[in-house]
PDB file of C-alpha atoms in Angstrom:
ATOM      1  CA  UNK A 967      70.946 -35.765 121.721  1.00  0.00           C
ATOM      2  CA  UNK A 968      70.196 -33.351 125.211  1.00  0.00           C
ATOM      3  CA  UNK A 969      72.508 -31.438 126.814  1.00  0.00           C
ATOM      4  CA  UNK A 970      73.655 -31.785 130.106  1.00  0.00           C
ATOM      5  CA  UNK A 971      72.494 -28.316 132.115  1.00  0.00           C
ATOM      6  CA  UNK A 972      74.695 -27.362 135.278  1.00  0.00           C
ATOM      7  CA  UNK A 973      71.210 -27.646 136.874  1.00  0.00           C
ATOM      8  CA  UNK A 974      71.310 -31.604 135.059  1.00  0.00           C
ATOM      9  CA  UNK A 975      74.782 -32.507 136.287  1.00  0.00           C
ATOM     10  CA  UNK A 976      74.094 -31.196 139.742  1.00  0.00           C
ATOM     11  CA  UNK A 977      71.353 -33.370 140.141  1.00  0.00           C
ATOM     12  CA  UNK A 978      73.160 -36.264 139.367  1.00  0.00           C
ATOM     13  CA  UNK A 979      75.929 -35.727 141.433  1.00  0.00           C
ATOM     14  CA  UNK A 980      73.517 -35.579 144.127  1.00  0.00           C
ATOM     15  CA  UNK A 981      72.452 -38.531 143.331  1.00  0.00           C
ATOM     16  CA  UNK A 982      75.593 -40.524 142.644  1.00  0.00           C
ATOM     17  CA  UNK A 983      78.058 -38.444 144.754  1.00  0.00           C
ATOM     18  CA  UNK A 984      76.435 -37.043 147.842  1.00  0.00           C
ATOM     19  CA  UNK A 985      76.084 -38.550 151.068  1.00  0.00           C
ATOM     20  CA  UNK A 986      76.031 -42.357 151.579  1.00  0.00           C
ATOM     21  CA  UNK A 987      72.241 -43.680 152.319  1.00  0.00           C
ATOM     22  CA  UNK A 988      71.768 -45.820 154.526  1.00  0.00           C
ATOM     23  CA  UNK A 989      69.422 -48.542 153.954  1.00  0.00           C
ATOM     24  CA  UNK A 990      67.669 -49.810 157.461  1.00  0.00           C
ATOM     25  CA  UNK A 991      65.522 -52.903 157.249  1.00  0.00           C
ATOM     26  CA  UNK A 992      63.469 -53.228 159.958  1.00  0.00           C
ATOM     27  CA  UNK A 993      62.802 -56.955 160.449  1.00  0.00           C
ATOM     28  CA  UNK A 994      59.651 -58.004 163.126  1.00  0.00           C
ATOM     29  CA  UNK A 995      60.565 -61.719 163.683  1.00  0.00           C
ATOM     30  CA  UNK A 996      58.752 -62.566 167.127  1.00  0.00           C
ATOM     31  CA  UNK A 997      55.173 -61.340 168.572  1.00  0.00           C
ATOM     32  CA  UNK A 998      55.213 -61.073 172.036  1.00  0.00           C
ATOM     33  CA  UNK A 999      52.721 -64.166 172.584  1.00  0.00           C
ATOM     34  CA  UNK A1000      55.463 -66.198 170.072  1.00  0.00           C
ATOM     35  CA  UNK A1001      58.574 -64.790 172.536  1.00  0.00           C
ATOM     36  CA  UNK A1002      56.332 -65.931 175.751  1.00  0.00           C
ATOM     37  CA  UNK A1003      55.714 -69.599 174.211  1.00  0.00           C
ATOM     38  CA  UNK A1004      59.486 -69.877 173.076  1.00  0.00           C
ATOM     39  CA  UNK A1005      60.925 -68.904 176.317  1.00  0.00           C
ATOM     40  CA  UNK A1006      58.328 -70.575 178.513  1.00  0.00           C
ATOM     41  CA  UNK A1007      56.996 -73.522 176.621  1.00  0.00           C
ATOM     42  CA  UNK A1008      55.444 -75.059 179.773  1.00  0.00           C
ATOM     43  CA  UNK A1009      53.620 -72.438 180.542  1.00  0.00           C
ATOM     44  CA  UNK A1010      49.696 -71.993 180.548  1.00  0.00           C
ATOM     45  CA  UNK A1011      49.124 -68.456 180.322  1.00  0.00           C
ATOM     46  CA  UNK A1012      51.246 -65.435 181.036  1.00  0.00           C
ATOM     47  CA  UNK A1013      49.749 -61.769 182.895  1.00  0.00           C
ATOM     48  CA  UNK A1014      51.144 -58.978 182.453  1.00  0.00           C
ATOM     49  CA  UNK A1015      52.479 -57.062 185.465  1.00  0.00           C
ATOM     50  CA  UNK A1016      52.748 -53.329 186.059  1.00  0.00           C
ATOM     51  CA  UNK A1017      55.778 -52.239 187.427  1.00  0.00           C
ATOM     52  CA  UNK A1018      56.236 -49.363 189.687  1.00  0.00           C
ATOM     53  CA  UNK A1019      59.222 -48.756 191.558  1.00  0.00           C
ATOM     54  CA  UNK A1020      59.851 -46.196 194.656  1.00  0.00           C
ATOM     55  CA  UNK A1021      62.517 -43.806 193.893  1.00  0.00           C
ATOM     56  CA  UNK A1022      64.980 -45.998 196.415  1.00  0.00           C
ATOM     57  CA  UNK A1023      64.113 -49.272 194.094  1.00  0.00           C
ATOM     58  CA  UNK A1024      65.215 -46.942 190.967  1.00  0.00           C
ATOM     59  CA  UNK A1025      68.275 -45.818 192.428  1.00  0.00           C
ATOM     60  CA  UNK A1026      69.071 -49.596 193.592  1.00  0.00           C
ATOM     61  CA  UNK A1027      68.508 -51.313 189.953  1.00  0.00           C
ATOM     62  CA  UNK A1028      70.371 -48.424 188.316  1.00  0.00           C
ATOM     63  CA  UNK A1029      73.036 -49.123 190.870  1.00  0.00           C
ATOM     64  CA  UNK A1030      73.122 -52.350 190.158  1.00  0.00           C
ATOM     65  CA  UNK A1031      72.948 -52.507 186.493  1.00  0.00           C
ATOM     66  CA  UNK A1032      75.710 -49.800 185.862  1.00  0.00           C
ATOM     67  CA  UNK A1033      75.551 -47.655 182.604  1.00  0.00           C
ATOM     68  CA  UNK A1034      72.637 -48.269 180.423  1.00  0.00           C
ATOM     69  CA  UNK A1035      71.833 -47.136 176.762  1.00  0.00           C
ATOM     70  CA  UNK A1036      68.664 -45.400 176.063  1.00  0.00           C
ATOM     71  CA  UNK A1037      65.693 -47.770 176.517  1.00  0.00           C
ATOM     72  CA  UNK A1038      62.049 -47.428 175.215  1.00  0.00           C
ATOM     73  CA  UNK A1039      59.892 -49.521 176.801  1.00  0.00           C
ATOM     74  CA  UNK A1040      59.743 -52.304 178.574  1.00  0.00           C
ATOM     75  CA  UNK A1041      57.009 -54.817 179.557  1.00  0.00           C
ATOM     76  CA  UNK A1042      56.768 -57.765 181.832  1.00  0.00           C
ATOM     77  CA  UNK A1043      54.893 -60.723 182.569  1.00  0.00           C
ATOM     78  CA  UNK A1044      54.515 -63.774 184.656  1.00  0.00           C
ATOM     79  CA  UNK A1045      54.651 -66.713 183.425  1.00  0.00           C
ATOM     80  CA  UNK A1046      52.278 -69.527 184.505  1.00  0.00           C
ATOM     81  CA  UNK A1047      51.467 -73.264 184.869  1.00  0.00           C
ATOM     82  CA  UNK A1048      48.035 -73.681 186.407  1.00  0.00           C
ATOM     83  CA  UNK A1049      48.967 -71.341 189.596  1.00  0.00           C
ATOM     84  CA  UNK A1050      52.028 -71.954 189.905  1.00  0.00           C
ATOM     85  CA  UNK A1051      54.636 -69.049 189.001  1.00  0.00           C
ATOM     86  CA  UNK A1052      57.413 -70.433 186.453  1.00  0.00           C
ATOM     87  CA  UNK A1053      59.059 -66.822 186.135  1.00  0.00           C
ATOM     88  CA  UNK A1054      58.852 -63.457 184.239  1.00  0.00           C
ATOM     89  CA  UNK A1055      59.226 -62.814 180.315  1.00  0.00           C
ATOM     90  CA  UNK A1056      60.603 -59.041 179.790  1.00  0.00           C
ATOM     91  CA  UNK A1057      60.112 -57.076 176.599  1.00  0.00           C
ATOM     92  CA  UNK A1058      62.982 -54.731 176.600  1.00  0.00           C
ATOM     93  CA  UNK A1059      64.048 -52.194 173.515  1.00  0.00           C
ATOM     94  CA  UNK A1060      67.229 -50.813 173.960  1.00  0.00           C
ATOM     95  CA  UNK A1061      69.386 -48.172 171.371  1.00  0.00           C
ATOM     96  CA  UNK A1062      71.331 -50.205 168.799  1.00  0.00           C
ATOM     97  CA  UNK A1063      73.361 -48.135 167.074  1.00  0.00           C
ATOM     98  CA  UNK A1064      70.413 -45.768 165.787  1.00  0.00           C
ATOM     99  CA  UNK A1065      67.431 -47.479 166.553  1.00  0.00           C
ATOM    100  CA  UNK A1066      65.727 -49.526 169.135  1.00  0.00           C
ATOM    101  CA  UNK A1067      66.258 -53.252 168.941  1.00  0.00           C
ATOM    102  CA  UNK A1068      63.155 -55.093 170.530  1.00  0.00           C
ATOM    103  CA  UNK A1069      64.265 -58.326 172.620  1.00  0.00           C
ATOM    104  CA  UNK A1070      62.272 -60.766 175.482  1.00  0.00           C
ATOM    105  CA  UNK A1071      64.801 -62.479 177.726  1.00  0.00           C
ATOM    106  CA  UNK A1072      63.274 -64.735 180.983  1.00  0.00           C
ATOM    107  CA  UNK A1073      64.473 -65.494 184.044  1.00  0.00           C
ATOM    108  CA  UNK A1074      63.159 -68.293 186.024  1.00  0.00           C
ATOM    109  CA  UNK A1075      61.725 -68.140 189.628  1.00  0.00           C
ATOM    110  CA  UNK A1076      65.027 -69.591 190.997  1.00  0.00           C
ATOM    111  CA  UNK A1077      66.827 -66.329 188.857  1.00  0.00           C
ATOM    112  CA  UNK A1078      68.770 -68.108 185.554  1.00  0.00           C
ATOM    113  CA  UNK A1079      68.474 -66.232 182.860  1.00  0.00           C
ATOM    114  CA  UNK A1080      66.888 -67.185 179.201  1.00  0.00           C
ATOM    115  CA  UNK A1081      68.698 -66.480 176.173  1.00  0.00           C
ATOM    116  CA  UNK A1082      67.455 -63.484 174.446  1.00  0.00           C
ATOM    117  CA  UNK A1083      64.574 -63.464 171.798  1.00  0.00           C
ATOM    118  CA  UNK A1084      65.261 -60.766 169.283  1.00  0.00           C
ATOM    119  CA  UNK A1085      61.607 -59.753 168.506  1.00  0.00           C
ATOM    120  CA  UNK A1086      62.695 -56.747 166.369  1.00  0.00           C
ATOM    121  CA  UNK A1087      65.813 -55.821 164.937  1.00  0.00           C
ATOM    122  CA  UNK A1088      65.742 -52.009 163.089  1.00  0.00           C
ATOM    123  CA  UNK A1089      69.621 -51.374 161.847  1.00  0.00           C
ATOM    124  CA  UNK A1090      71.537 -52.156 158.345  1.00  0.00           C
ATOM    125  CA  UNK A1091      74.229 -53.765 160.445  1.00  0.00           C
ATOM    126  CA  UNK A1092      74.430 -55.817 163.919  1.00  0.00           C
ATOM    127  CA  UNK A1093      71.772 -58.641 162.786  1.00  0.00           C
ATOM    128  CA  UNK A1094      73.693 -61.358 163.731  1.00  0.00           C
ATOM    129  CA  UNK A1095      72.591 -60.682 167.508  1.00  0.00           C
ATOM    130  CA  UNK A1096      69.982 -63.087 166.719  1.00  0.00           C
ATOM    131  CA  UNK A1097      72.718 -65.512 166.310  1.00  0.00           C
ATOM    132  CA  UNK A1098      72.041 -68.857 168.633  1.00  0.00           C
ATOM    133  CA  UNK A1099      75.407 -68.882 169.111  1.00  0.00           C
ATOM    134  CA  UNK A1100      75.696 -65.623 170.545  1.00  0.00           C
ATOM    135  CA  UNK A1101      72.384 -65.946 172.822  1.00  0.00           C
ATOM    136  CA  UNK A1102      73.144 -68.485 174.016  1.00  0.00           C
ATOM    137  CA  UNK A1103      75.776 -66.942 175.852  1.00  0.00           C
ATOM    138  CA  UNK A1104      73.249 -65.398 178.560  1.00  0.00           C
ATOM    139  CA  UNK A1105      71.719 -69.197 179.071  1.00  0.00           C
ATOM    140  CA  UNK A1106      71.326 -70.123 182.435  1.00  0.00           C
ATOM    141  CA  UNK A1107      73.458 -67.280 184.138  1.00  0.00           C
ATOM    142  CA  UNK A1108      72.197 -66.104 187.337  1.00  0.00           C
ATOM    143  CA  UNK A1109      72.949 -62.944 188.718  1.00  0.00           C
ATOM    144  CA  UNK A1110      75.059 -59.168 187.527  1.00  0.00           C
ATOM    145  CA  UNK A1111      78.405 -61.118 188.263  1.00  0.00           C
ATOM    146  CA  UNK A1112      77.690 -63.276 185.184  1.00  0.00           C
ATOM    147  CA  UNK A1113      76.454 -60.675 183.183  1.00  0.00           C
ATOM    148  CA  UNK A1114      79.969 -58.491 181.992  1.00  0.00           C
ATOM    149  CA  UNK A1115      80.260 -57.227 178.692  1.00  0.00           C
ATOM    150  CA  UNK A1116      83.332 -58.513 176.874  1.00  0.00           C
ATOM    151  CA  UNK A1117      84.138 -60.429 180.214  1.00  0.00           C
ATOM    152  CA  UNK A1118      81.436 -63.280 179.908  1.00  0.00           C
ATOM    153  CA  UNK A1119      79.369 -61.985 177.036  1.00  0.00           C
ATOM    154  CA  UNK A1120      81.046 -61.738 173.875  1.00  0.00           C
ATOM    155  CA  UNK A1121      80.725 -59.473 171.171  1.00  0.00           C
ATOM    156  CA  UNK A1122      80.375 -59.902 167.363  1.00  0.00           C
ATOM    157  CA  UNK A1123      82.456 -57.866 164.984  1.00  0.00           C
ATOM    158  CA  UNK A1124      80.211 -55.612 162.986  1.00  0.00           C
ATOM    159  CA  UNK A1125      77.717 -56.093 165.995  1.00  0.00           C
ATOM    160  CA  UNK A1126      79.454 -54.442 168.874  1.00  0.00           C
ATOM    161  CA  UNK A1127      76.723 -51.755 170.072  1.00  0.00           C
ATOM    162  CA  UNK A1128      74.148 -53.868 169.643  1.00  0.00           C
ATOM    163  CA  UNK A1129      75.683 -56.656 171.950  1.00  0.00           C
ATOM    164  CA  UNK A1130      76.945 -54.457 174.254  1.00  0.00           C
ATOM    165  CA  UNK A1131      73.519 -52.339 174.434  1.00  0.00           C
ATOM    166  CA  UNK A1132      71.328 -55.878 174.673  1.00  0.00           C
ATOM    167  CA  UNK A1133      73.710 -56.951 177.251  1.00  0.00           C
ATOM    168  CA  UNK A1134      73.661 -53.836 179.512  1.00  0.00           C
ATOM    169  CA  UNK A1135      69.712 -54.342 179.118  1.00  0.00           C
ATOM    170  CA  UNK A1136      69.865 -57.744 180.093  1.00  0.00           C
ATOM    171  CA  UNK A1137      71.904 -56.478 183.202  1.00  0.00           C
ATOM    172  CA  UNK A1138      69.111 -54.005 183.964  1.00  0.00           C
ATOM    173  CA  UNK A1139      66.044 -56.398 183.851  1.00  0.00           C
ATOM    174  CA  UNK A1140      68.269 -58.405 185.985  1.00  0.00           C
ATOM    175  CA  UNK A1141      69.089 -55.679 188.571  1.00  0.00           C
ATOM    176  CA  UNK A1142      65.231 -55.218 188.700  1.00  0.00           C
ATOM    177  CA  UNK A1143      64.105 -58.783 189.314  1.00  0.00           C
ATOM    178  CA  UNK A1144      66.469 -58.479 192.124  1.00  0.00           C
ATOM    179  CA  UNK A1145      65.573 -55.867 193.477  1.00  0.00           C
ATOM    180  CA  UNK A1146      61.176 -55.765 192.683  1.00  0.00           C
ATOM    181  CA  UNK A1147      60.400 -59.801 191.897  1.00  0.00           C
ATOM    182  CA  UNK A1148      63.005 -62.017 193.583  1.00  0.00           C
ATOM    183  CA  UNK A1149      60.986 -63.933 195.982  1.00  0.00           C
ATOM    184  CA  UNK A1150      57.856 -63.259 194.505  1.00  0.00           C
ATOM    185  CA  UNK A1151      56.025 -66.870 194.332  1.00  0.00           C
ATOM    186  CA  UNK A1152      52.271 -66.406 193.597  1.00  0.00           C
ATOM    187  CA  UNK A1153      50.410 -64.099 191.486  1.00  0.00           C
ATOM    188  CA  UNK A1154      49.257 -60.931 192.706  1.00  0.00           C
TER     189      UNK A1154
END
């Protein structure tokens, strides 16, 4: 039988007693192209658009929006029947708690919003943001009055930073239609 070596028993604690790890699954469950169809079924093809804002349109959507978490990147694109412009499908990524949760969310050319698409979800905890139940909170809301967190868009217990940061998103791609797409009606 071995012995156990201070060197031996310090390993193991390390193992069994040091600092909890944290397991992060990071789950893909949407391509873009799949987000576009979902959100804008009727829709015949989609082109991306490049945003560029003037320091005054900044200031305005960050005005609007309020405080934001970090974001990564964000694309956009119009969506399409024939000529005709049906609306814009945004790929946000926003901070969860640690990591950057990947989400589409469309709003329509008269402004109502989509419920989210969770296209990537990167934390241990705060999944259930791909709940229907809880996107479907931001269905057919138009404008930043509808668009509170806690006030009209509830969070989920276990899930608050990743509501709240999705929301606050949601907010800013909202503040920027308003401010850079509202009223746009033909591609360009």
């Amino acid at each position: 039988m071995g012995r156990w070596t201070p060197a031996g028993i310090g390993a193991l604690a390390a193992l069994g007693f040091g600092a909890p790890v944290q397991v992060v699954v990071a789950t893909e469950y949407l391509s873009v192209e799949g987000a576009q169809k979902a959100l804008f079924p009727q829709a015949d093809h989609f082109s991306e658009l490049v945003l560029s804002l003037s320091p005054a349109q900044h200031e305005r959507v960050a005005g609007l929006a309020g405080p934001q978490p970090p974001h990564r990147s964000l694309r956009a694109f119009r969506a399409l029947h024939a000529d005709q412009l049906l609306g814009y499908v945004f790929i946000d990524e926003v901070i969860g708690k640690e990591d950057f949760i990947t989400y589409a969310v469309a709003i329509d050319a008269s402004g109502r919003l989509s419920a989210p698409e969770v296209l990537a979800y990167r934390e241990s905890h705060g999944g259930e943001i791909r709940s229907p139940a809880w996107r479907r909170q931001f269905a057919g809301r138009q404008g930043l009055e509808q668009l509170r967190v806690q006030t009209d868009i509830k969070n989920i217990a276990g899930a608050t930073l990743s509501c709240e940061h999705v929301t606050e998103g949601v907010r800013w791609l909202t503040a920027l239609w308003q401010v850079a797409l509202q009223g746009a009606t033909a591609p360009g």
